[in-house]
Amino acid sequence: MPPARSGLTKYIQPLPVPGAGIVVATPSGINQYAFTQREIARQLHPNLPPTPFWAYDDGSGLGGQAGSFGMAVVAQSNTALNISYTSNLPEFYPNWIPVDTRLTPLGDQVRMMTHLHGGFVNADSDGNPAITPLGFGPGDTQSVDYSNEQPATLLWFHDHALGATRLNVFAGLAAAYLLRDQYDTGTEPNPIGIPGGAYEIPLVIQDRQFSRDGKFFYPTSDIEGVTWIGEYFGDVMLVNGKVWPYLNVEPRMYRFRILNGCNARILNLDLSGLDFWQIGAEGGMWDIPVLTRRLVLAPAERADVLVDFSRFAGARLAMINHRPPSPVSNPAPQLPQVMQFRVGRTVTQPGPTVIPSSLPGRAANLGSPVNTRYITLNEIDPEEVEWFLNLSALHFEDPITETPTVGTIEDWVYINMTGDTHPMHVHLVQFQVVGRTPFDVEAYEAAYGGPNGVPGGIDPTPFATGPMQPPDPTERGFKDTVKANPGQFTTIRAQYDLPTGVSAPQTYVHHCHIVEHEDNDMMRAFTVVP
Ligand SMILES: [Cu+2]
């Protein structure tokens, strides 16, 4: 049984940051890294026994990792990296990780596959269950080339094993991948007048449950014969791998790189009402900052924000997670507290004092598509043994139906037939959010629905109940994950380019990033064709 979360006093331990609790990965050679996945244990709260979890070890032994999230690669835009991942994990899942052998290709064997989320890579390097459905076992090495032919941004790498992504990520296999370029140098001062150095801090937010013995707890299904659950929600919040931490800040401007690393929880973050000046998202920096007071982030979405503490010397400010606003819908129980910011009275290094009026990034503004594809999001037999989710009434293994021609622009329309928001993630590309259109879900289903839901390929426009709504101001730039809300169809636009030297065909996947949904069967392959 999980312990009472009330036993875990909030805001009594510092947030791990790069160089102090988060390891900045050391290369194994020129433009090379060699990671092993292995089990380590750390005390994630003073009132908990050490928690065993899985981590990416850069060869350092991870003495510098304080919490359950603790690795960051810093890469340069347009400098390719070769990275190897060697599994040093057990052959079978330990008892704190409840595998559902109906969903995995090799039963309760631990299989690894690392995916660079948001990376512009060749298919063999993608960490892609369409290419390597069996993944990698103990002693196996996955070797990948990351082109880094993309703008500066925060990517992340995490496990993506078929049918076990939710478990391997829950177990700890996620890390930051920070891309830099000549403008976004990460230092202070820099050419664009934004905070850097110790004033740029990643915030990776993940909810978890704990057992009394300190182990992470993952519930199993009440349905006989089923282990998989529809969504994993924690009752404890971790930031950078520590339970409810605090961060000492100076009364000046900071840059936070926020990642929703939860399995299934959509966050709606508020920092005591302070302004967030968002300067970028998954696909990198924008052309201008956008003011917002709430950050609504689904799993895998990122926000690059500036926050000015200069008028709050001496204050203690809480980051609070609210229910996401309609039409975003997520069945997570409330978990309001995230972390605390303790604003000091002294500035040791004066930084930028004004929000820049322009930035060296880009708004997403692609040309006209040559093709539009209609992809339905279905949930079948919930609470039954046969319960699964799917895209376009197809299973993952069914023949590929999405085949964009290399270099062309396509619109993909995600048509949500369910009651919840699904964060849809497309590998390879960064896309533009074109808009969301309300529609009559029941009428569309009555017209076209079958035993596995509504098939793909059917334009829902005749069932629209209003005009397309433009994207949110915080969706101004390129993204790799988009909220597909209930009652709407969501249109995204992408150009299906490949990295230099990579020729079509190349096969990738797109899927819901509620990783429980992805594992049970809300994922499809697509092929970029010549
Ligand atoms: Cu989903």
Coordinates of C-alpha atoms and ligand atoms in Angstrom, one line a residue:
M1 CA 0.0 0.0 0.0
P2 CA 1.2 3.5 -0.7
P3 CA 2.1 5.6 2.4
A4 CA 0.0 8.6 3.3
R5 CA 1.4 11.4 1.2
S6 CA 0.9 13.6 4.3
G7 CA 4.0 11.9 5.7
L8 CA 6.1 13.7 3.0
T9 CA 6.6 17.2 4.2
K10 CA 6.6 19.7 1.3
Y11 CA 9.4 22.1 0.4
I12 CA 12.1 20.8 2.7
Q13 CA 14.7 19.7 0.1
P14 CA 16.4 21.6 -2.6
L15 CA 15.7 21.2 -6.3
P16 CA 18.4 19.3 -8.2
V17 CA 19.9 21.5 -10.9
P18 CA 22.6 20.8 -13.6
G19 CA 25.9 20.3 -11.8
A20 CA 24.2 20.0 -8.4
G21 CA 22.0 16.9 -8.5
I22 CA 21.6 16.6 -12.3
V23 CA 24.6 15.2 -14.1
V24 CA 25.7 17.0 -17.3
A25 CA 26.7 14.0 -19.4
T26 CA 30.4 13.6 -20.1
P27 CA 31.2 12.5 -23.7
S28 CA 32.9 9.2 -24.2
G29 CA 34.8 10.6 -27.3
I30 CA 34.5 13.4 -29.7
N31 CA 30.8 13.9 -30.4
Q32 CA 30.1 10.5 -28.7
Y33 CA 28.3 9.4 -25.6
A34 CA 28.0 5.9 -24.2
F35 CA 25.2 5.3 -21.7
T36 CA 24.2 2.2 -19.8
Q37 CA 20.7 1.8 -18.4
R38 CA 21.0 0.5 -14.9
E39 CA 19.3 0.4 -11.5
I40 CA 20.4 2.8 -8.8
A41 CA 18.7 4.0 -5.6
R42 CA 18.3 7.4 -4.1
Q43 CA 16.4 9.0 -1.2
L44 CA 13.8 11.1 -2.9
H45 CA 12.5 12.6 0.3
P46 CA 14.0 12.6 3.8
N47 CA 11.0 10.7 5.2
L48 CA 11.3 7.9 2.6
P49 CA 13.7 4.9 2.4
P50 CA 15.9 5.0 -0.7
T51 CA 13.9 4.4 -3.9
P52 CA 15.3 2.0 -6.5
F53 CA 14.8 3.2 -10.0
W54 CA 16.4 2.9 -13.5
A55 CA 18.8 5.6 -14.8
Y56 CA 21.0 6.5 -17.8
D57 CA 24.6 6.3 -16.6
D58 CA 27.1 8.3 -18.7
G59 CA 30.0 6.3 -17.3
S60 CA 30.4 8.6 -14.3
G61 CA 28.7 6.1 -12.0
L62 CA 26.0 8.8 -11.3
G63 CA 27.5 10.0 -8.1
G64 CA 26.2 13.4 -9.1
Q65 CA 22.6 12.3 -9.5
A66 CA 20.5 13.3 -6.5
G67 CA 17.0 12.2 -7.5
S68 CA 15.1 9.9 -9.9
F69 CA 15.6 12.3 -12.8
G70 CA 19.3 13.2 -13.2
M71 CA 20.9 13.3 -16.6
A72 CA 21.3 16.0 -19.2
V73 CA 23.1 15.9 -22.6
V74 CA 24.1 19.3 -23.9
A75 CA 24.4 19.2 -27.7
Q76 CA 25.1 21.8 -30.5
S77 CA 22.7 22.5 -33.3
N78 CA 24.1 21.0 -36.6
T79 CA 26.8 18.9 -34.8
A80 CA 25.8 15.3 -35.1
L81 CA 26.2 13.0 -32.1
N82 CA 26.7 9.2 -32.0
I83 CA 25.2 7.7 -28.8
S84 CA 25.1 4.2 -27.6
Y85 CA 22.8 2.8 -25.0
T86 CA 23.7 -0.6 -23.4
S87 CA 21.2 -2.3 -21.1
N88 CA 22.6 -3.4 -17.8
L89 CA 19.2 -4.1 -16.4
P90 CA 17.8 -7.4 -15.2
E91 CA 16.4 -10.0 -17.7
F92 CA 12.9 -9.9 -16.1
Y93 CA 10.8 -7.1 -14.5
P94 CA 11.1 -6.7 -10.7
N95 CA 7.9 -6.9 -8.7
W96 CA 7.5 -3.1 -8.4
I97 CA 7.0 -2.9 -12.2
P98 CA 3.8 -4.6 -13.2
V99 CA 4.2 -5.7 -16.8
D100 CA 1.1 -6.8 -18.8
T101 CA 2.4 -9.6 -20.9
R102 CA -0.5 -9.3 -23.3
L103 CA 1.1 -6.1 -24.6
T104 CA 4.8 -6.9 -24.7
P105 CA 6.5 -8.9 -27.5
L106 CA 8.6 -11.0 -25.1
G107 CA 6.4 -11.4 -22.0
D108 CA 8.0 -10.2 -18.8
Q109 CA 11.5 -9.8 -20.3
V110 CA 12.9 -6.3 -19.8
R111 CA 13.4 -4.7 -23.3
M112 CA 14.9 -1.3 -23.8
M113 CA 14.6 1.2 -26.7
T114 CA 15.6 4.8 -26.3
H115 CA 13.9 7.5 -28.3
L116 CA 15.1 11.1 -28.7
H117 CA 11.7 12.9 -28.4
G118 CA 11.5 15.7 -30.9
G119 CA 14.7 14.7 -32.6
F120 CA 15.3 15.0 -36.4
V121 CA 16.9 11.6 -37.0
N122 CA 17.0 8.6 -39.4
A123 CA 14.5 5.8 -38.7
D124 CA 17.2 3.4 -37.5
S125 CA 18.2 5.9 -34.8
D126 CA 14.7 6.9 -33.8
G127 CA 14.2 4.3 -31.1
N128 CA 11.2 3.1 -33.0
P129 CA 9.0 0.1 -32.3
A130 CA 8.1 -0.2 -36.0
I131 CA 11.8 -0.7 -36.8
T132 CA 12.9 -2.7 -33.7
P133 CA 9.8 -4.2 -32.2
L134 CA 11.7 -6.5 -29.8
G135 CA 13.9 -3.7 -28.5
F136 CA 17.2 -4.4 -26.8
G137 CA 17.8 -6.9 -23.9
P138 CA 20.5 -7.2 -21.2
G139 CA 23.9 -6.7 -22.7
D140 CA 22.5 -5.4 -26.0
T141 CA 23.6 -2.0 -27.3
Q142 CA 21.5 0.4 -29.3
S143 CA 23.7 2.7 -31.3
V144 CA 22.2 5.9 -32.8
D145 CA 23.1 9.0 -34.8
Y146 CA 21.4 12.2 -33.9
S147 CA 21.7 14.7 -36.7
N148 CA 20.9 17.8 -34.5
E149 CA 19.9 19.5 -37.8
Q150 CA 17.3 21.6 -35.9
P151 CA 17.1 24.8 -33.9
A152 CA 18.1 25.1 -30.3
T153 CA 15.5 23.7 -28.0
L154 CA 14.9 21.3 -25.1
L155 CA 14.4 17.7 -26.4
W156 CA 14.4 14.7 -24.1
F157 CA 15.3 11.1 -24.5
H158 CA 13.3 8.4 -22.9
D159 CA 12.5 4.7 -23.2
H160 CA 10.0 3.7 -26.0
A161 CA 9.9 -0.2 -25.8
L162 CA 6.9 -1.7 -27.4
G163 CA 4.1 -2.3 -24.8
A164 CA 6.3 -1.2 -21.9
T165 CA 7.0 2.5 -22.5
R166 CA 4.8 3.5 -19.6
L167 CA 6.7 1.1 -17.2
N168 CA 10.2 1.9 -18.4
V169 CA 9.5 5.7 -18.1
F170 CA 7.8 5.3 -14.8
A171 CA 10.9 3.3 -13.7
G172 CA 13.0 6.4 -14.4
L173 CA 14.3 6.2 -17.9
A174 CA 14.0 9.8 -19.0
A175 CA 16.7 12.5 -19.5
A176 CA 17.1 16.0 -20.8
Y177 CA 18.7 16.8 -24.2
L178 CA 19.5 20.5 -24.5
L179 CA 20.3 21.8 -28.0
R180 CA 22.3 25.0 -28.2
D181 CA 23.2 27.3 -31.1
Q182 CA 25.0 30.6 -31.7
Y183 CA 22.2 32.7 -30.2
D184 CA 20.9 30.4 -27.4
T185 CA 24.3 29.8 -25.9
G186 CA 23.2 28.9 -22.4
T187 CA 25.7 31.5 -21.0
E188 CA 25.1 34.9 -19.6
P189 CA 25.4 37.4 -21.2
N190 CA 24.3 36.1 -24.6
P191 CA 23.3 37.7 -27.9
I192 CA 19.6 37.6 -27.2
G193 CA 19.5 39.1 -23.7
I194 CA 18.0 36.2 -21.8
P195 CA 19.1 34.6 -18.6
G196 CA 21.8 31.9 -18.7
G197 CA 24.2 30.0 -16.6
A198 CA 22.9 29.3 -13.1
Y199 CA 19.8 31.4 -14.0
E200 CA 18.6 28.9 -16.6
I201 CA 17.0 25.9 -14.9
P202 CA 15.2 22.8 -16.2
L203 CA 12.0 21.8 -14.3
V204 CA 11.0 18.3 -15.1
I205 CA 7.7 17.6 -13.5
Q206 CA 6.5 14.0 -12.8
D207 CA 3.8 12.6 -10.5
R208 CA 4.4 9.3 -8.7
Q209 CA 3.1 7.0 -6.0
F210 CA 5.3 5.4 -3.4
S211 CA 5.0 2.2 -1.4
R212 CA 5.9 2.3 2.3
D213 CA 9.2 0.6 1.6
G214 CA 10.2 3.5 -0.6
K215 CA 9.6 1.8 -3.9
F216 CA 7.7 3.5 -6.7
F217 CA 4.2 2.1 -6.8
Y218 CA 2.3 1.4 -10.0
P219 CA -1.3 0.1 -9.5
T220 CA -2.7 -2.8 -11.4
S221 CA -6.1 -3.2 -12.9
D222 CA -9.2 -4.4 -11.1
I223 CA -10.2 -6.3 -14.2
E224 CA -9.4 -10.0 -14.0
G225 CA -6.8 -11.0 -16.5
V226 CA -5.6 -7.4 -17.0
T227 CA -2.6 -5.7 -15.4
W228 CA -2.6 -2.6 -17.6
I229 CA -4.4 0.5 -16.3
G230 CA -5.8 3.3 -18.4
E231 CA -3.7 6.1 -16.9
Y232 CA -1.1 6.3 -14.2
F233 CA -1.5 9.2 -11.8
G234 CA 0.7 9.9 -8.8
D235 CA -0.3 11.5 -5.5
V236 CA 3.1 13.0 -5.0
M237 CA 4.9 15.5 -7.3
L238 CA 8.5 15.2 -8.1
V239 CA 10.5 18.0 -9.8
N240 CA 13.9 17.0 -11.2
G241 CA 13.5 13.7 -9.4
K242 CA 12.9 15.0 -5.9
V243 CA 9.6 15.1 -4.0
W244 CA 8.1 18.6 -3.6
P245 CA 11.4 20.5 -3.6
Y246 CA 12.2 24.2 -3.1
L247 CA 14.5 26.4 -5.2
N248 CA 16.4 29.4 -3.8
V249 CA 16.3 32.2 -6.4
E250 CA 17.7 35.7 -6.5
P251 CA 15.4 38.7 -7.1
R252 CA 16.1 38.9 -10.8
M253 CA 15.1 37.3 -14.1
Y254 CA 15.3 33.5 -14.6
R255 CA 14.7 31.2 -17.6
F256 CA 12.9 27.9 -16.8
R257 CA 12.8 25.0 -19.3
I258 CA 9.7 23.1 -18.2
L259 CA 8.9 19.6 -19.3
N260 CA 5.8 17.6 -18.4
G261 CA 7.3 14.2 -17.8
C262 CA 4.2 12.7 -16.3
N263 CA 2.8 9.4 -17.7
A264 CA -0.7 10.7 -18.1
R265 CA -1.3 13.9 -16.1
I266 CA -2.0 17.2 -17.9
L267 CA -0.6 20.1 -15.9
N268 CA -2.0 23.6 -15.6
L269 CA 0.8 25.5 -13.8
D270 CA 0.6 28.8 -12.0
L271 CA 3.5 30.5 -10.1
S272 CA 1.6 32.6 -7.5
G273 CA 0.1 34.6 -10.3
L274 CA 3.5 35.8 -11.7
D275 CA 3.8 36.4 -15.4
F276 CA 5.3 33.7 -17.5
W277 CA 6.9 35.1 -20.7
Q278 CA 7.0 32.1 -22.9
I279 CA 9.7 32.3 -25.5
G280 CA 9.5 28.8 -27.1
A281 CA 8.2 25.3 -27.0
E282 CA 9.1 21.9 -28.3
G283 CA 10.3 23.1 -31.7
G284 CA 12.5 25.8 -30.4
M285 CA 12.5 29.6 -29.8
W286 CA 9.8 31.9 -31.2
D287 CA 10.1 35.3 -32.9
I288 CA 8.5 37.1 -30.0
P289 CA 7.8 36.4 -26.3
V290 CA 4.1 35.6 -25.4
L291 CA 2.7 36.6 -22.0
T292 CA 0.7 34.0 -20.1
R293 CA -0.1 33.3 -16.4
R294 CA -0.9 29.6 -16.9
L295 CA 1.0 26.9 -18.6
V296 CA -1.2 24.1 -19.8
L297 CA 1.2 21.2 -20.6
A298 CA 0.2 17.7 -21.6
P299 CA 2.7 14.9 -21.2
A300 CA 5.8 15.6 -23.3
E301 CA 5.0 19.2 -24.0
R302 CA 7.6 21.8 -23.1
A303 CA 7.6 25.5 -22.2
D304 CA 10.6 27.8 -22.4
V305 CA 9.7 30.7 -20.1
L306 CA 11.2 33.8 -18.5
V307 CA 10.1 34.7 -15.0
D308 CA 11.1 37.9 -13.2
F309 CA 11.5 37.7 -9.5
S310 CA 12.9 41.2 -9.1
R311 CA 9.9 42.6 -7.3
F312 CA 9.5 39.7 -5.0
A313 CA 12.6 39.8 -2.7
G314 CA 12.0 37.9 0.5
A315 CA 8.8 36.1 -0.9
R316 CA 8.0 32.4 -0.8
L317 CA 6.1 31.6 -4.0
A318 CA 4.4 28.3 -4.8
M319 CA 4.1 26.7 -8.1
I320 CA 0.5 25.3 -8.2
N321 CA -1.0 22.8 -10.6
H322 CA -4.7 23.5 -11.3
R323 CA -7.2 21.5 -13.2
P324 CA -6.7 22.0 -16.9
P325 CA -9.3 24.4 -18.5
S326 CA -12.1 23.1 -20.7
P327 CA -12.0 21.8 -23.4
V328 CA -8.9 20.1 -22.2
S329 CA -10.0 17.0 -20.3
N330 CA -7.9 14.7 -18.2
P331 CA -9.2 12.3 -15.5
A332 CA -6.3 13.0 -13.1
P333 CA -7.2 13.5 -9.4
Q334 CA -6.2 16.8 -8.0
L335 CA -2.5 17.3 -7.1
P336 CA -2.1 21.0 -6.6
Q337 CA 1.4 21.5 -5.0
V338 CA 4.4 21.3 -7.3
M339 CA 7.3 23.2 -5.7
Q340 CA 8.3 26.3 -3.9
F341 CA 10.5 29.3 -4.9
R342 CA 12.3 31.1 -2.1
V343 CA 13.3 34.6 -3.3
G344 CA 16.4 36.0 -1.6
R345 CA 17.3 39.6 -1.1
T346 CA 20.6 39.7 -2.9
V347 CA 21.5 39.6 -6.6
T348 CA 25.0 38.1 -7.1
Q349 CA 25.1 38.5 -10.9
P350 CA 22.8 41.2 -12.5
G351 CA 21.2 39.7 -15.5
P352 CA 18.8 41.0 -18.1
T353 CA 16.2 43.4 -16.7
V354 CA 13.8 43.6 -19.6
I355 CA 11.9 40.9 -21.5
P356 CA 13.4 41.1 -25.1
S357 CA 10.9 42.5 -27.6
S358 CA 12.0 40.1 -30.3
L359 CA 13.8 36.7 -30.5
P360 CA 15.9 34.9 -33.1
G361 CA 13.3 32.2 -33.4
R362 CA 10.3 31.5 -35.6
A363 CA 6.6 31.3 -35.7
A364 CA 5.2 28.2 -37.4
N365 CA 4.0 29.3 -40.8
L366 CA 4.2 26.5 -43.4
G367 CA 2.8 26.6 -46.9
S368 CA -0.2 24.8 -48.3
P369 CA -0.5 21.1 -47.8
V370 CA -0.4 18.7 -50.7
N371 CA -2.5 16.1 -48.8
T372 CA -4.8 15.9 -45.8
R373 CA -5.1 12.7 -43.7
Y374 CA -7.9 12.0 -41.3
I375 CA -6.9 10.0 -38.2
T376 CA -9.5 9.0 -35.6
L377 CA -8.8 8.5 -31.9
N378 CA -10.9 5.6 -30.5
E379 CA -11.4 4.0 -27.1
I380 CA -12.9 0.5 -27.3
D381 CA -14.6 -1.5 -24.4
P382 CA -13.3 0.5 -21.5
E383 CA -13.3 -1.4 -18.2
E384 CA -13.6 -4.7 -20.1
V385 CA -10.8 -7.3 -20.6
E386 CA -10.7 -6.2 -24.3
W387 CA -10.2 -2.5 -23.4
F388 CA -7.8 -0.8 -25.8
L389 CA -7.4 2.5 -27.6
N390 CA -6.5 2.9 -31.2
L391 CA -5.8 5.2 -34.1
S392 CA -8.2 4.9 -37.1
A393 CA -9.7 1.6 -35.8
L394 CA -6.4 -0.1 -36.5
H395 CA -3.9 -2.0 -34.4
F396 CA -0.2 -1.0 -34.3
E397 CA 0.8 -4.0 -36.3
D398 CA -1.7 -3.4 -39.2
P399 CA -0.2 -2.3 -42.5
I400 CA 0.9 1.3 -42.8
T401 CA -1.7 3.7 -44.0
E402 CA 0.2 7.1 -43.7
T403 CA 2.9 7.6 -46.4
P404 CA 3.8 11.2 -46.8
T405 CA 6.2 11.9 -49.8
V406 CA 9.6 13.2 -48.6
G407 CA 9.8 17.0 -48.6
T408 CA 6.1 17.6 -48.9
I409 CA 3.7 19.3 -46.5
E410 CA 0.7 17.5 -45.2
D411 CA -2.1 18.2 -42.8
W412 CA -3.0 15.5 -40.4
V413 CA -6.4 15.8 -38.7
Y414 CA -6.8 14.1 -35.3
I415 CA -10.5 13.4 -34.7
N416 CA -11.1 12.7 -31.1
M417 CA -14.0 10.1 -30.5
T418 CA -13.3 9.8 -26.8
G419 CA -14.0 11.9 -23.7
D420 CA -10.4 12.8 -22.9
T421 CA -7.6 14.9 -24.3
H422 CA -4.9 12.9 -26.0
P423 CA -1.5 14.6 -26.5
M424 CA -0.6 13.4 -30.0
H425 CA 3.2 13.1 -30.8
V426 CA 4.6 12.7 -34.3
H427 CA 8.2 11.4 -34.5
L428 CA 10.7 13.0 -37.0
V429 CA 8.8 16.3 -37.5
Q430 CA 8.1 19.5 -35.7
F431 CA 4.6 20.7 -36.8
Q432 CA 2.4 23.8 -36.9
V433 CA -0.9 23.7 -35.0
V434 CA -3.4 24.9 -37.6
G435 CA -6.5 24.9 -35.4
R436 CA -9.3 22.9 -33.7
T437 CA -12.8 22.5 -35.0
P438 CA -15.8 21.6 -32.8
F439 CA -17.9 18.7 -34.3
D440 CA -20.8 16.4 -33.6
V441 CA -19.0 13.3 -32.4
E442 CA -22.1 11.2 -32.0
A443 CA -23.4 11.9 -35.5
Y444 CA -20.0 11.2 -37.1
E445 CA -19.8 7.9 -35.1
A446 CA -23.3 7.0 -36.0
A447 CA -22.5 7.5 -39.7
Y448 CA -19.2 5.7 -39.8
G449 CA -18.5 3.8 -36.6
G450 CA -17.6 0.1 -36.5
P451 CA -16.5 -2.5 -33.9
N452 CA -13.1 -0.8 -33.4
G453 CA -14.3 2.7 -33.7
V454 CA -14.5 5.0 -36.7
P455 CA -12.0 4.2 -39.4
G456 CA -9.5 6.7 -40.6
G457 CA -9.7 8.7 -43.9
I458 CA -13.2 10.1 -43.4
D459 CA -13.4 13.9 -43.4
P460 CA -15.4 15.1 -40.4
T461 CA -15.9 18.6 -41.8
P462 CA -19.7 17.9 -42.7
F463 CA -20.2 17.3 -38.9
A464 CA -18.5 20.6 -37.8
T465 CA -20.7 22.6 -35.3
G466 CA -18.7 25.8 -35.6
P467 CA -15.7 27.4 -37.3
M468 CA -12.1 26.2 -36.8
Q469 CA -10.6 27.9 -33.7
P470 CA -7.1 29.3 -34.1
P471 CA -4.3 27.8 -32.0
D472 CA -3.6 29.2 -28.5
P473 CA -1.0 32.0 -28.4
T474 CA 1.3 29.6 -26.7
E475 CA 1.1 27.3 -29.8
R476 CA 2.7 30.0 -32.0
G477 CA 5.8 28.0 -32.9
F478 CA 6.7 24.5 -34.0
K479 CA 5.6 21.7 -31.8
D480 CA 6.0 17.9 -31.6
T481 CA 3.1 17.2 -29.3
V482 CA -0.4 18.6 -29.5
K483 CA -3.5 18.4 -27.3
A484 CA -6.3 16.7 -29.3
N485 CA -9.3 17.6 -27.1
P486 CA -12.7 15.8 -26.9
G487 CA -15.4 17.3 -29.0
Q488 CA -12.9 18.7 -31.5
F489 CA -10.8 17.7 -34.5
T490 CA -7.3 19.0 -34.4
T491 CA -5.4 19.9 -37.5
I492 CA -1.6 19.9 -37.6
R493 CA 0.7 20.7 -40.6
A494 CA 4.2 19.4 -41.1
Q495 CA 6.9 19.1 -43.8
Y496 CA 8.2 15.6 -44.0
D497 CA 11.9 16.3 -44.6
L498 CA 14.7 13.9 -43.7
P499 CA 18.1 14.6 -42.3
T500 CA 21.0 15.2 -44.7
G501 CA 22.2 12.0 -46.3
V502 CA 19.1 10.0 -45.3
S503 CA 16.9 8.8 -48.1
A504 CA 13.3 7.6 -48.2
P505 CA 11.7 5.3 -47.4
Q506 CA 12.1 5.9 -43.6
T507 CA 9.6 4.6 -41.1
Y508 CA 8.6 6.3 -37.9
V509 CA 5.6 6.3 -35.5
H510 CA 3.0 8.7 -34.2
H511 CA 1.1 8.1 -31.0
C512 CA -0.7 9.4 -27.9
H513 CA 1.8 10.5 -25.3
I514 CA -0.3 9.3 -22.4
V515 CA 2.1 6.4 -22.3
E516 CA -0.6 4.0 -21.0
H517 CA -2.6 4.7 -24.2
E518 CA 0.5 4.4 -26.4
D519 CA 1.2 0.9 -24.9
N520 CA -2.3 -0.3 -25.5
D521 CA -2.5 0.4 -28.8
M522 CA -2.8 4.1 -29.6
M523 CA 0.2 4.2 -31.9
R524 CA 0.7 3.7 -35.6
A525 CA 3.7 3.6 -37.9
F526 CA 4.1 5.9 -40.9
T527 CA 6.6 5.9 -43.8
V528 CA 8.2 8.8 -45.5
V529 CA 8.3 7.6 -49.1
P530 CA 10.4 8.7 -52.1
Ligands
CU1 CU -4.3 9.0 -25.3

